[in-house]
Amino acid sequence: MSGDRSQMRQICQHRLFHRFTVILLACGIVFPAVQAVAQSRAEEWQTVAVFSMISTDEGAPLIRQAVTAMNHPGLADMLADMEKTQREAFVTLDFSQPKGVVCQTNGRSFRFLAFAAMRDVTALPYGIGKMIADCEVNRDGWYKMPLSNAGQLPIMYQNVYVKQQGNWAYACYGVTQPPKELPDDAAILLEGLPQEYPVALRFNCAVLPKSLVNGYAALAKTFLPMAKAFLQMPQMEDSESQMALASFDLFTAVAKETIDQLVKFVNETETITFGLSGNADNDLIMTAKLIAKPGTDMAGDLALMADCTTGLIGFYRPDEAIYSQITATPIQAYDQAYCTTILTATEKLIDDMTDNVRKGLERDNNLTDFDGLEGMEKVMSLVKQSVHVLQQTVGAGKFDFAESITADFTTLMAVKIAGGNVLLKPGNELYDFAHLMMAQQLADDGIAQMVILERETYKDFLFWTIDVSISLPRHYVFGLSDSMFVYAQGFAPSVLDTVKEAIDRSSKPVPVPKEIMVFAPDKIGHAMKTFGLDIIANGIDEGQAVMDIMNTIPENAKIVVTQEVEDNTLTWATVFDGKLWPTIGRIWKASGFRLQISGTPES
């Protein structure tokens, strides 16, 4: 019977494989055909994405400024030589103009245009210009450059088209017929980004055709169930196959819901822009800006975010922590459906895992007692109830989370929950079981006094604490109330007191701070000295070198992330403090970094 079943599985898999292959081949034939038809029609091409870089004349001084701040003469000399070499080699380029790449669509297909200011594209060095000049030229002045080994590659378009127009050179990919008209000044395609950021990437989501977005999403979702059959391999045990299928069910649920969320995100977004810039203080600023379409669910999300409050402000400690972050966002109805689907699939996976482990333990002939089974069931019971609490938390309509690593290496983490009291019973049962097992094991090993487990109540919280005195003393705290879960760990014996203080400071909701994340690396070296911690490296010299670098980090040199919501616009800005550049320079020197430039301009 088992042989027949294996044979049937193989037959089914072969049939599914052939069907899968036919669908892929059909897609490979149909999509290029559709795109070719689309290109034959006179339609307006719109820009979907833009990658922009400022001119070398503007960008080189910014790089030199940062390198000077790093106090790394060797790197400065290397970059100076590199710039000199490239300016001498690329004499055809106009180094005073920006450059970039755009992706455009006509509603049915895509094309890429790269461009740079130059006098003669056929004068490019390293044999590139001669290669272009030897290519076939069409009536519109486009050189048709075949891609190297394109015949052996599974790519749709096997040529790149290059054209000199006025003082700009263009390269086009993704078409069988390159555009007949191009702007005389390609900088207009950069949508003003060089005036805002030295380097930038923008996605114009509003331009993406819904038919394309929805079509590709539907195609991706169609293939997910088909892949499930390949998990039922003949060589797998039934229990292994059951677990693999259950895991894939969870993956499928997550993938489908994520695809739907991405489609909704794209359809409700005007633009997303990522930019890199600096200022007179040598700060490096990375900006992400999202603009939502008015009247959409996303616009509603942003409006709620602007007025969002947090009930965990006591766990956010930017002034005294090495690292600290806080997040509070609304969970709207469509987000709740997304989370509920995933959590339901997770709950089913937990049931399957529990059943599978139970059967495995019961079949184990070497098992003399069922302590392992009892412990597993208590863990799974707590996990399953935790999923239930997560479902209730999602239904409450808000995500509120805070975390800090303080200067004495105490980790504090808290999240607001709903219906947390249901975790008290399974939590206590697991704690009691662990206490019993641990006490027995430690007594057998003669180290019973080195691990202490205790319980304590504070206000409406129940705390489970674990104090470990093996090697470096460490203290762990798990705290639970009906509306909050808390976790903390650290070397200082005052960890529990710190948690209580954070809870007291979080008694009233407050507006979410504009600075949502702060990293203060200058506190790391001091904390390591306080607790006598060492850097583990290849040798003593390397470890000492790292500590020396950490001890020279300037005070209050931080990396800060800010969040700002205005109208339909959400902006995240990450500021890398300019005072950190000398530290980067020391790290660069310690790493022994080398870069060699080779090659000649001629072919």
XYZ file of C-alpha atoms in Angstrom:
603
model
C 0.000 0.000 0.000
C 2.801 2.425 0.893
C 4.489 1.690 -2.485
C 1.241 2.401 -4.355
C 0.793 5.628 -2.427
C 4.328 6.756 -3.239
C 3.788 5.939 -6.912
C 0.540 7.913 -6.961
C 2.309 10.873 -5.349
C 4.991 10.796 -8.024
C 2.421 10.644 -10.818
C 0.515 13.604 -9.351
C 3.705 15.582 -8.932
C 4.757 14.893 -12.531
C 1.374 16.051 -13.807
C 1.519 19.208 -11.690
C 5.079 19.857 -12.818
C 4.063 19.662 -16.493
C 1.093 21.960 -15.883
C 3.322 24.392 -14.009
C 5.830 24.368 -16.893
C 3.103 24.954 -19.496
C 1.789 27.948 -17.550
C 5.277 29.436 -17.253
C 5.897 28.958 -20.977
C 2.542 30.510 -21.783
C 3.390 33.517 -19.638
C 6.774 33.767 -21.333
C 5.070 33.855 -24.728
C 2.061 36.011 -23.892
C 3.712 38.821 -21.880
C 6.375 39.680 -24.523
C 3.689 39.583 -27.194
C 1.470 41.928 -25.210
C 4.386 44.292 -24.625
C 5.349 44.256 -28.313
C 1.774 45.134 -29.293
C 1.705 47.888 -26.670
C 4.917 49.418 -28.013
C 3.479 49.535 -31.516
C 0.794 51.915 -30.326
C 1.412 55.621 -29.996
C 0.968 56.048 -26.255
C 2.399 58.446 -23.720
C 5.237 57.105 -21.618
C 5.217 58.153 -17.981
C 7.976 57.854 -15.390
C 7.478 55.142 -12.769
C 10.850 55.411 -11.007
C 13.780 57.855 -10.980
C 17.337 57.353 -9.750
C 19.197 60.664 -9.542
C 22.785 61.748 -8.784
C 24.091 65.303 -8.648
C 27.021 66.378 -10.808
C 30.560 65.293 -10.013
C 31.520 68.947 -9.576
C 28.984 69.205 -6.728
C 29.328 65.704 -5.306
C 33.127 65.443 -5.138
C 33.488 68.324 -2.617
C 30.872 66.699 -0.375
C 32.820 63.429 -0.377
C 36.085 65.263 0.272
C 34.425 67.078 3.180
C 33.331 63.786 4.756
C 36.738 62.163 4.184
C 38.487 65.163 5.731
C 36.249 64.799 8.798
C 37.256 61.125 8.968
C 40.903 62.216 9.341
C 42.060 59.509 6.953
C 44.755 61.012 4.654
C 45.318 57.718 2.856
C 41.664 57.451 1.862
C 41.605 61.129 0.840
C 44.630 60.618 -1.412
C 43.118 57.486 -2.921
C 39.852 59.262 -3.765
C 41.728 62.260 -5.163
C 43.745 59.984 -7.453
C 40.592 58.172 -8.488
C 38.803 61.420 -9.371
C 41.843 62.698 -11.311
C 42.096 59.436 -13.268
C 38.410 59.402 -14.185
C 38.332 63.062 -15.220
C 41.317 62.487 -17.504
C 39.833 59.298 -18.970
C 36.256 60.530 -19.455
C 37.087 63.830 -21.163
C 33.875 63.546 -23.180
C 31.744 63.852 -20.011
C 30.341 67.121 -18.711
C 31.063 66.857 -14.983
C 28.895 69.883 -14.177
C 25.601 68.125 -14.999
C 23.574 65.547 -13.000
C 22.950 62.032 -14.253
C 20.349 59.356 -13.695
C 18.174 56.428 -14.720
C 14.391 56.389 -15.178
C 11.906 53.554 -15.604
C 8.890 54.454 -17.734
C 5.610 52.774 -18.659
C 3.056 53.236 -21.430
C 0.423 51.351 -19.458
C 1.333 47.903 -20.748
C 5.125 47.598 -20.702
C 8.250 49.178 -19.200
C 11.473 50.674 -20.509
C 14.638 52.027 -18.871
C 16.468 55.184 -19.880
C 19.936 56.010 -18.524
C 21.532 59.347 -19.396
C 24.580 61.512 -18.764
C 25.836 64.784 -20.188
C 28.641 64.283 -22.744
C 29.820 65.645 -26.055
C 30.336 62.386 -27.930
C 29.227 58.939 -26.758
C 31.566 57.274 -29.258
C 34.532 58.895 -27.443
C 33.979 56.969 -24.212
C 37.186 55.296 -22.946
C 38.064 51.647 -22.303
C 36.862 50.654 -25.782
C 33.210 51.414 -24.957
C 32.965 54.271 -27.450
C 34.494 52.220 -30.289
C 32.096 49.352 -29.507
C 29.152 51.739 -29.804
C 30.462 53.311 -33.016
C 30.746 49.886 -34.672
C 27.071 49.038 -33.984
C 24.171 49.273 -36.404
C 22.460 52.701 -36.448
C 18.752 53.190 -37.186
C 17.168 56.179 -38.918
C 16.631 57.974 -35.573
C 20.317 57.795 -34.637
C 20.087 54.919 -32.131
C 23.038 52.523 -31.989
C 21.817 48.934 -31.544
C 24.208 47.213 -29.084
C 23.686 43.441 -28.619
C 24.190 42.304 -25.029
C 27.107 39.967 -24.481
C 25.968 36.302 -24.505
C 22.345 37.471 -24.717
C 21.410 34.404 -26.759
C 22.226 32.107 -23.852
C 20.367 34.209 -21.263
C 16.614 33.933 -20.506
C 16.029 37.649 -21.088
C 13.261 39.233 -23.085
C 15.280 41.996 -24.759
C 18.739 41.251 -26.073
C 19.839 44.725 -27.151
C 20.681 48.052 -25.557
C 20.113 51.167 -27.645
C 22.474 54.148 -27.329
C 22.012 57.631 -28.793
C 23.790 60.975 -28.755
C 21.331 63.879 -28.716
C 22.728 67.343 -28.303
C 24.885 67.461 -25.188
C 23.396 64.290 -23.689
C 23.869 60.578 -24.287
C 20.999 58.159 -23.712
C 20.902 54.374 -23.245
C 17.561 52.553 -23.548
C 16.656 48.996 -22.547
C 13.372 47.075 -22.492
C 12.053 47.823 -25.973
C 12.249 46.538 -29.541
C 11.856 50.070 -30.866
C 13.585 52.886 -28.906
C 11.796 56.232 -28.491
C 11.742 58.603 -31.454
C 11.661 61.729 -29.275
C 13.850 62.612 -26.308
C 14.259 65.839 -24.321
C 17.241 67.965 -25.345
C 17.949 68.468 -21.617
C 17.737 65.080 -19.900
C 17.879 66.735 -16.459
C 14.142 67.420 -16.806
C 13.565 63.660 -16.370
C 15.020 63.841 -12.844
C 11.932 65.694 -11.535
C 14.002 68.247 -9.594
C 15.563 65.613 -7.301
C 19.170 66.916 -7.706
C 18.021 70.196 -6.139
C 16.888 68.309 -3.004
C 19.292 65.394 -2.619
C 22.780 64.520 -3.897
C 21.511 60.949 -4.392
C 17.831 60.016 -4.600
C 15.412 57.303 -5.668
C 11.733 58.019 -6.298
C 8.837 55.698 -7.112
C 5.792 57.317 -8.729
C 3.289 54.687 -7.617
C 0.328 56.656 -8.971
C 1.658 56.132 -12.500
C 1.717 52.335 -12.233
C -1.255 50.895 -14.161
C -3.630 49.066 -11.830
C -4.088 46.349 -14.447
C -0.384 45.524 -14.348
C -0.146 45.650 -10.559
C -3.252 43.523 -10.046
C -2.289 41.142 -12.868
C 1.175 40.341 -11.560
C -0.240 40.000 -8.025
C -2.871 37.505 -9.225
C -0.210 35.548 -11.097
C 1.977 35.300 -7.981
C -0.955 34.134 -5.851
C -1.901 31.510 -8.467
C 1.471 29.775 -8.246
C 1.463 29.459 -4.434
C -0.980 26.513 -4.100
C 0.709 24.645 -6.964
C 4.032 24.590 -5.129
C 2.396 22.811 -2.181
C 2.298 19.497 -4.042
C 6.092 19.415 -4.268
C 6.345 19.305 -0.470
C 4.692 15.858 -0.353
C 7.886 14.050 -1.246
C 7.884 10.206 -1.130
C 11.021 10.039 1.015
C 9.416 12.103 3.790
C 7.784 10.496 6.803
C 4.083 11.220 7.247
C 4.806 13.365 10.310
C 7.458 15.342 8.425
C 5.116 15.794 5.468
C 2.345 16.948 7.822
C 4.639 19.551 9.381
C 5.943 20.720 6.000
C 2.397 21.137 4.688
C 1.254 22.949 7.829
C 4.226 25.304 7.607
C 3.508 25.927 3.937
C -0.124 26.719 4.758
C 1.130 29.456 7.072
C 3.579 30.686 4.438
C 0.797 30.739 1.826
C -1.512 32.717 4.105
C 1.230 35.240 4.866
C 2.260 35.496 1.203
C -1.283 35.995 -0.110
C -2.179 38.584 2.496
C 1.143 40.374 1.999
C 0.605 40.515 -1.764
C -2.855 42.014 -1.213
C -1.409 44.550 1.216
C 1.334 45.503 -1.238
C -1.218 45.984 -4.017
C -3.305 48.193 -1.740
C -0.184 50.095 -0.679
C 0.855 50.770 -4.286
C -2.658 51.747 -5.389
C -3.058 54.229 -2.512
C 0.375 55.871 -2.740
C 1.289 58.899 -4.845
C 5.081 58.794 -4.471
C 7.818 57.326 -2.286
C 11.162 59.143 -2.242
C 14.446 58.051 -0.665
C 17.139 60.705 -0.475
C 20.703 61.020 0.804
C 22.000 64.457 1.801
C 24.234 66.337 4.233
C 24.683 69.701 5.922
C 27.398 72.092 7.093
C 27.956 70.023 10.270
C 28.851 66.951 8.196
C 25.663 65.198 9.307
C 24.592 62.466 6.906
C 20.811 62.558 6.440
C 18.814 59.694 4.939
C 15.223 60.675 4.191
C 12.210 58.545 3.272
C 9.076 60.440 2.262
C 5.715 58.853 1.450
C 2.785 60.796 -0.003
C -0.608 59.046 0.137
C -3.469 59.621 -2.277
C -6.140 61.840 -0.671
C -9.251 60.035 0.535
C -7.633 56.594 0.738
C -7.278 54.291 3.737
C -3.578 55.118 3.793
C -4.327 58.826 4.026
C -6.648 57.990 6.929
C -3.835 56.006 8.575
C -1.513 58.994 8.336
C -4.125 61.301 9.819
C -4.495 58.959 12.804
C -0.715 58.648 13.155
C -0.410 62.415 13.457
C -2.553 62.338 16.615
C -1.370 58.961 17.945
C -0.431 58.576 21.615
C 1.694 56.015 23.428
C 1.168 54.379 26.800
C 4.790 53.256 27.088
C 6.751 56.479 27.413
C 8.526 55.188 30.544
C 10.261 52.507 28.467
C 11.564 55.067 25.976
C 14.790 56.573 27.372
C 16.678 58.415 24.613
C 18.755 60.541 26.995
C 20.139 57.702 29.122
C 20.083 54.727 26.776
C 22.538 53.293 24.290
C 19.581 52.460 22.067
C 15.927 53.382 22.407
C 12.901 53.290 20.116
C 9.156 53.783 20.352
C 6.365 53.034 17.888
C 2.629 53.637 18.075
C 0.440 53.228 14.995
C -3.268 52.659 14.352
C -4.518 49.302 13.073
C -7.423 49.916 10.720
C -10.054 47.381 9.650
C -8.172 46.209 6.544
C -5.010 45.740 8.640
C -7.001 43.761 11.201
C -8.240 41.340 8.529
C -4.652 40.883 7.324
C -3.339 40.146 10.824
C -6.283 37.893 11.747
C -5.760 35.665 8.698
C -2.086 35.210 9.556
C -2.755 34.592 13.239
C -5.439 32.015 12.434
C -2.985 30.143 10.209
C -0.351 30.403 12.963
C -2.754 28.894 15.490
C -3.387 25.932 13.175
C 0.358 25.416 12.788
C 0.767 25.403 16.574
C -1.924 22.697 16.880
C -0.212 20.592 14.205
C 3.193 21.039 15.871
C 1.792 20.054 19.255
C 0.120 16.964 17.820
C 3.256 15.999 15.896
C 5.578 16.357 18.904
C 3.153 14.455 21.141
C 3.035 11.541 18.706
C 6.815 11.560 18.410
C 7.334 11.436 22.163
C 4.766 8.672 22.587
C 6.510 6.593 19.910
C 9.940 7.059 21.533
C 10.812 3.707 23.104
C 13.589 5.335 25.178
C 11.218 7.708 26.916
C 10.936 6.690 30.554
C 8.595 9.482 31.637
C 6.523 12.184 30.086
C 8.239 15.248 31.555
C 9.199 16.294 28.043
C 5.616 15.903 26.815
C 4.204 17.774 29.803
C 6.671 20.642 29.370
C 5.979 20.836 25.647
C 2.237 20.963 26.171
C 2.585 23.765 28.725
C 4.759 25.764 26.332
C 2.337 25.233 23.451
C -0.613 26.178 25.658
C 1.065 29.483 26.505
C 1.974 30.110 22.866
C -1.562 29.386 21.692
C -3.069 31.701 24.295
C -0.523 34.343 23.234
C -1.877 34.125 19.677
C -5.352 34.672 21.103
C -4.106 37.774 22.942
C -2.510 39.043 19.740
C -5.843 38.664 17.958
C -7.550 40.703 20.663
C -4.780 43.307 20.531
C -5.199 43.663 16.780
C -8.933 44.026 17.278
C -8.310 46.860 19.743
C -6.977 48.865 16.793
C -3.525 50.005 17.909
C 0.079 48.832 18.000
C 2.163 50.362 20.813
C 5.749 49.204 21.422
C 8.874 50.567 23.152
C 12.375 49.230 23.748
C 15.578 50.530 25.323
C 19.087 49.307 26.100
C 20.255 51.528 28.924
C 23.815 52.616 29.701
C 24.144 49.823 32.302
C 23.252 47.219 29.640
C 19.701 46.704 30.922
C 17.290 45.741 28.163
C 13.721 47.007 28.589
C 10.918 45.991 26.253
C 7.178 46.593 26.547
C 4.145 46.175 24.300
C 0.529 47.107 24.918
C -1.838 44.143 24.662
C -5.524 43.368 25.152
C -6.861 40.549 27.333
C -3.474 39.653 28.787
C -4.941 38.102 31.923
C -5.710 34.890 30.020
C -1.939 34.287 29.978
C -1.655 34.235 33.770
C -2.802 30.632 34.221
C -0.632 29.010 31.486
C 2.241 31.320 32.462
C 2.111 30.231 36.102
C 1.797 26.570 35.148
C 4.856 26.762 32.900
C 6.774 28.723 35.563
C 5.940 26.152 38.259
C 6.922 23.280 35.983
C 10.208 24.972 35.029
C 10.897 25.746 38.681
C 10.440 22.102 39.621
C 12.524 20.719 36.774
C 15.284 23.290 37.216
C 15.480 22.811 40.976
C 15.830 19.052 40.504
C 18.479 19.395 37.803
C 20.495 22.044 39.653
C 20.374 20.032 42.867
C 21.757 17.030 40.993
C 24.570 19.204 39.627
C 25.321 20.791 42.987
C 24.630 24.374 41.893
C 21.135 24.835 43.301
C 21.896 28.287 44.695
C 23.070 29.710 41.381
C 19.612 30.021 39.774
C 16.774 31.609 41.741
C 13.193 31.827 40.422
C 10.693 34.081 42.166
C 7.231 35.573 41.679
C 6.105 39.044 42.691
C 3.098 41.308 42.181
C 3.174 45.051 41.637
C -0.005 47.066 41.079
C -1.901 44.990 38.498
C 1.253 43.233 37.259
C 2.581 39.761 37.973
C 6.353 39.399 37.603
C 8.258 36.165 37.035
C 11.955 36.703 37.775
C 15.039 34.556 37.164
C 18.389 35.401 38.741
C 21.381 33.512 37.357
C 24.729 33.639 39.197
C 26.668 31.326 36.898
C 29.708 33.167 35.491
C 28.571 36.802 35.045
C 25.393 37.413 37.126
C 22.321 38.103 35.010
C 18.744 38.988 35.925
C 15.600 38.315 33.840
C 12.111 39.751 34.365
C 8.835 38.797 32.649
C 5.897 41.018 33.567
C 2.232 40.750 32.632
C -0.943 42.724 33.189
C -4.210 42.693 31.290
C -2.970 45.566 29.086
C 0.829 45.196 28.926
C 3.602 42.642 28.518
C 7.096 43.526 29.781
C 10.457 41.834 29.355
C 13.769 42.961 30.855
C 17.228 41.599 31.401
C 20.538 42.975 32.636
C 23.608 42.663 34.822
C 22.509 45.127 37.511
C 20.460 43.644 40.384
C 18.090 46.622 40.071
C 16.479 45.372 36.828
C 13.096 44.762 38.468
C 13.140 48.213 40.113
C 13.900 49.773 36.726
C 10.898 47.976 35.222
C 8.601 49.210 38.005
C 9.841 52.764 37.510
C 9.162 52.512 33.758
C 5.632 51.285 34.450
C 5.024 54.206 36.826
C 6.273 56.686 34.217
C 3.878 55.150 31.674
C 0.732 55.740 33.728
C -0.706 58.314 31.296
C -0.818 58.315 27.478
C 1.312 61.012 25.846
C 1.876 62.055 22.199
C 4.410 59.929 20.338
C 7.774 61.781 20.358
C 9.055 63.171 17.074
C 12.340 61.331 17.654
C 11.257 57.698 17.512
C 14.712 56.085 17.646
C 18.036 57.135 19.191
C 21.357 55.271 19.142
C 24.178 56.696 21.316
C 27.326 54.627 20.618
C 29.477 56.741 22.960
C 27.875 54.974 25.937
C 28.949 51.468 24.852
C 32.608 51.754 25.845
C 31.751 53.191 29.263
C 29.216 50.424 29.945
C 31.692 47.705 28.963
C 34.283 49.137 31.352
C 31.719 49.283 34.151
C 30.949 45.569 33.908
C 34.441 44.452 32.935
C 33.361 43.087 29.551
C 35.931 42.285 26.861
C 35.801 42.374 23.080
C 36.310 38.910 21.614
C 38.635 39.227 18.602
C 41.355 37.257 16.830
C 43.849 38.443 19.412
C 44.419 40.782 22.329
C 45.714 43.544 20.071
C 42.601 43.489 17.894
C 40.263 43.524 20.897
C 42.166 46.397 22.481
C 42.092 48.318 19.191
C 38.308 48.033 19.057
C 37.990 49.209 22.664
C 40.311 52.140 21.962
C 38.101 53.200 19.062
C 34.924 52.894 21.132
C 36.449 54.975 23.919
C 37.111 57.849 21.514
C 33.533 58.190 20.253
C 32.537 61.829 20.893
C 29.973 62.455 23.613
C 26.402 62.973 22.378
C 27.315 61.829 18.865
C 24.099 60.016 17.999
C 22.142 58.426 15.206
C 18.559 59.682 15.405
C 15.410 58.738 13.477
C 12.583 61.274 13.389
C 9.009 60.796 12.221
C 6.810 63.616 10.976
C 3.267 63.485 9.595
C 1.710 66.424 7.803
C -1.423 66.260 5.643
C -0.981 63.131 3.488
C 2.800 62.987 3.878
C 4.853 60.766 6.168
C 8.570 61.577 6.492
C 11.245 59.536 8.222
C 14.680 61.127 8.525
C 17.739 59.294 9.854
C 20.514 61.677 10.928
C 24.038 60.283 11.291
C 25.883 62.803 13.480
C 28.876 64.378 11.727
C 30.939 63.999 14.902
C 31.019 60.239 14.227
C 33.122 60.555 11.058
C 36.479 60.393 12.933
C 35.320 57.107 14.480
C 34.466 55.756 11.022
C 37.948 56.805 9.915
C 39.576 54.879 12.769
C 37.489 51.795 12.003
C 38.459 52.079 8.344
C 42.152 52.240 9.261
C 41.850 49.320 11.684
C 40.184 47.165 9.019
C 43.144 47.605 6.658
C 40.823 48.494 3.762
C 42.457 48.661 0.341
C 41.056 49.688 -3.038
C 42.943 49.425 -6.314
C 41.870 51.031 -9.580
C 43.216 49.504 -12.797
C 42.599 49.685 -16.529
C 43.438 51.972 -19.442
C 41.158 54.368 -21.365
C 42.060 52.893 -24.758
C 40.605 49.679 -26.145
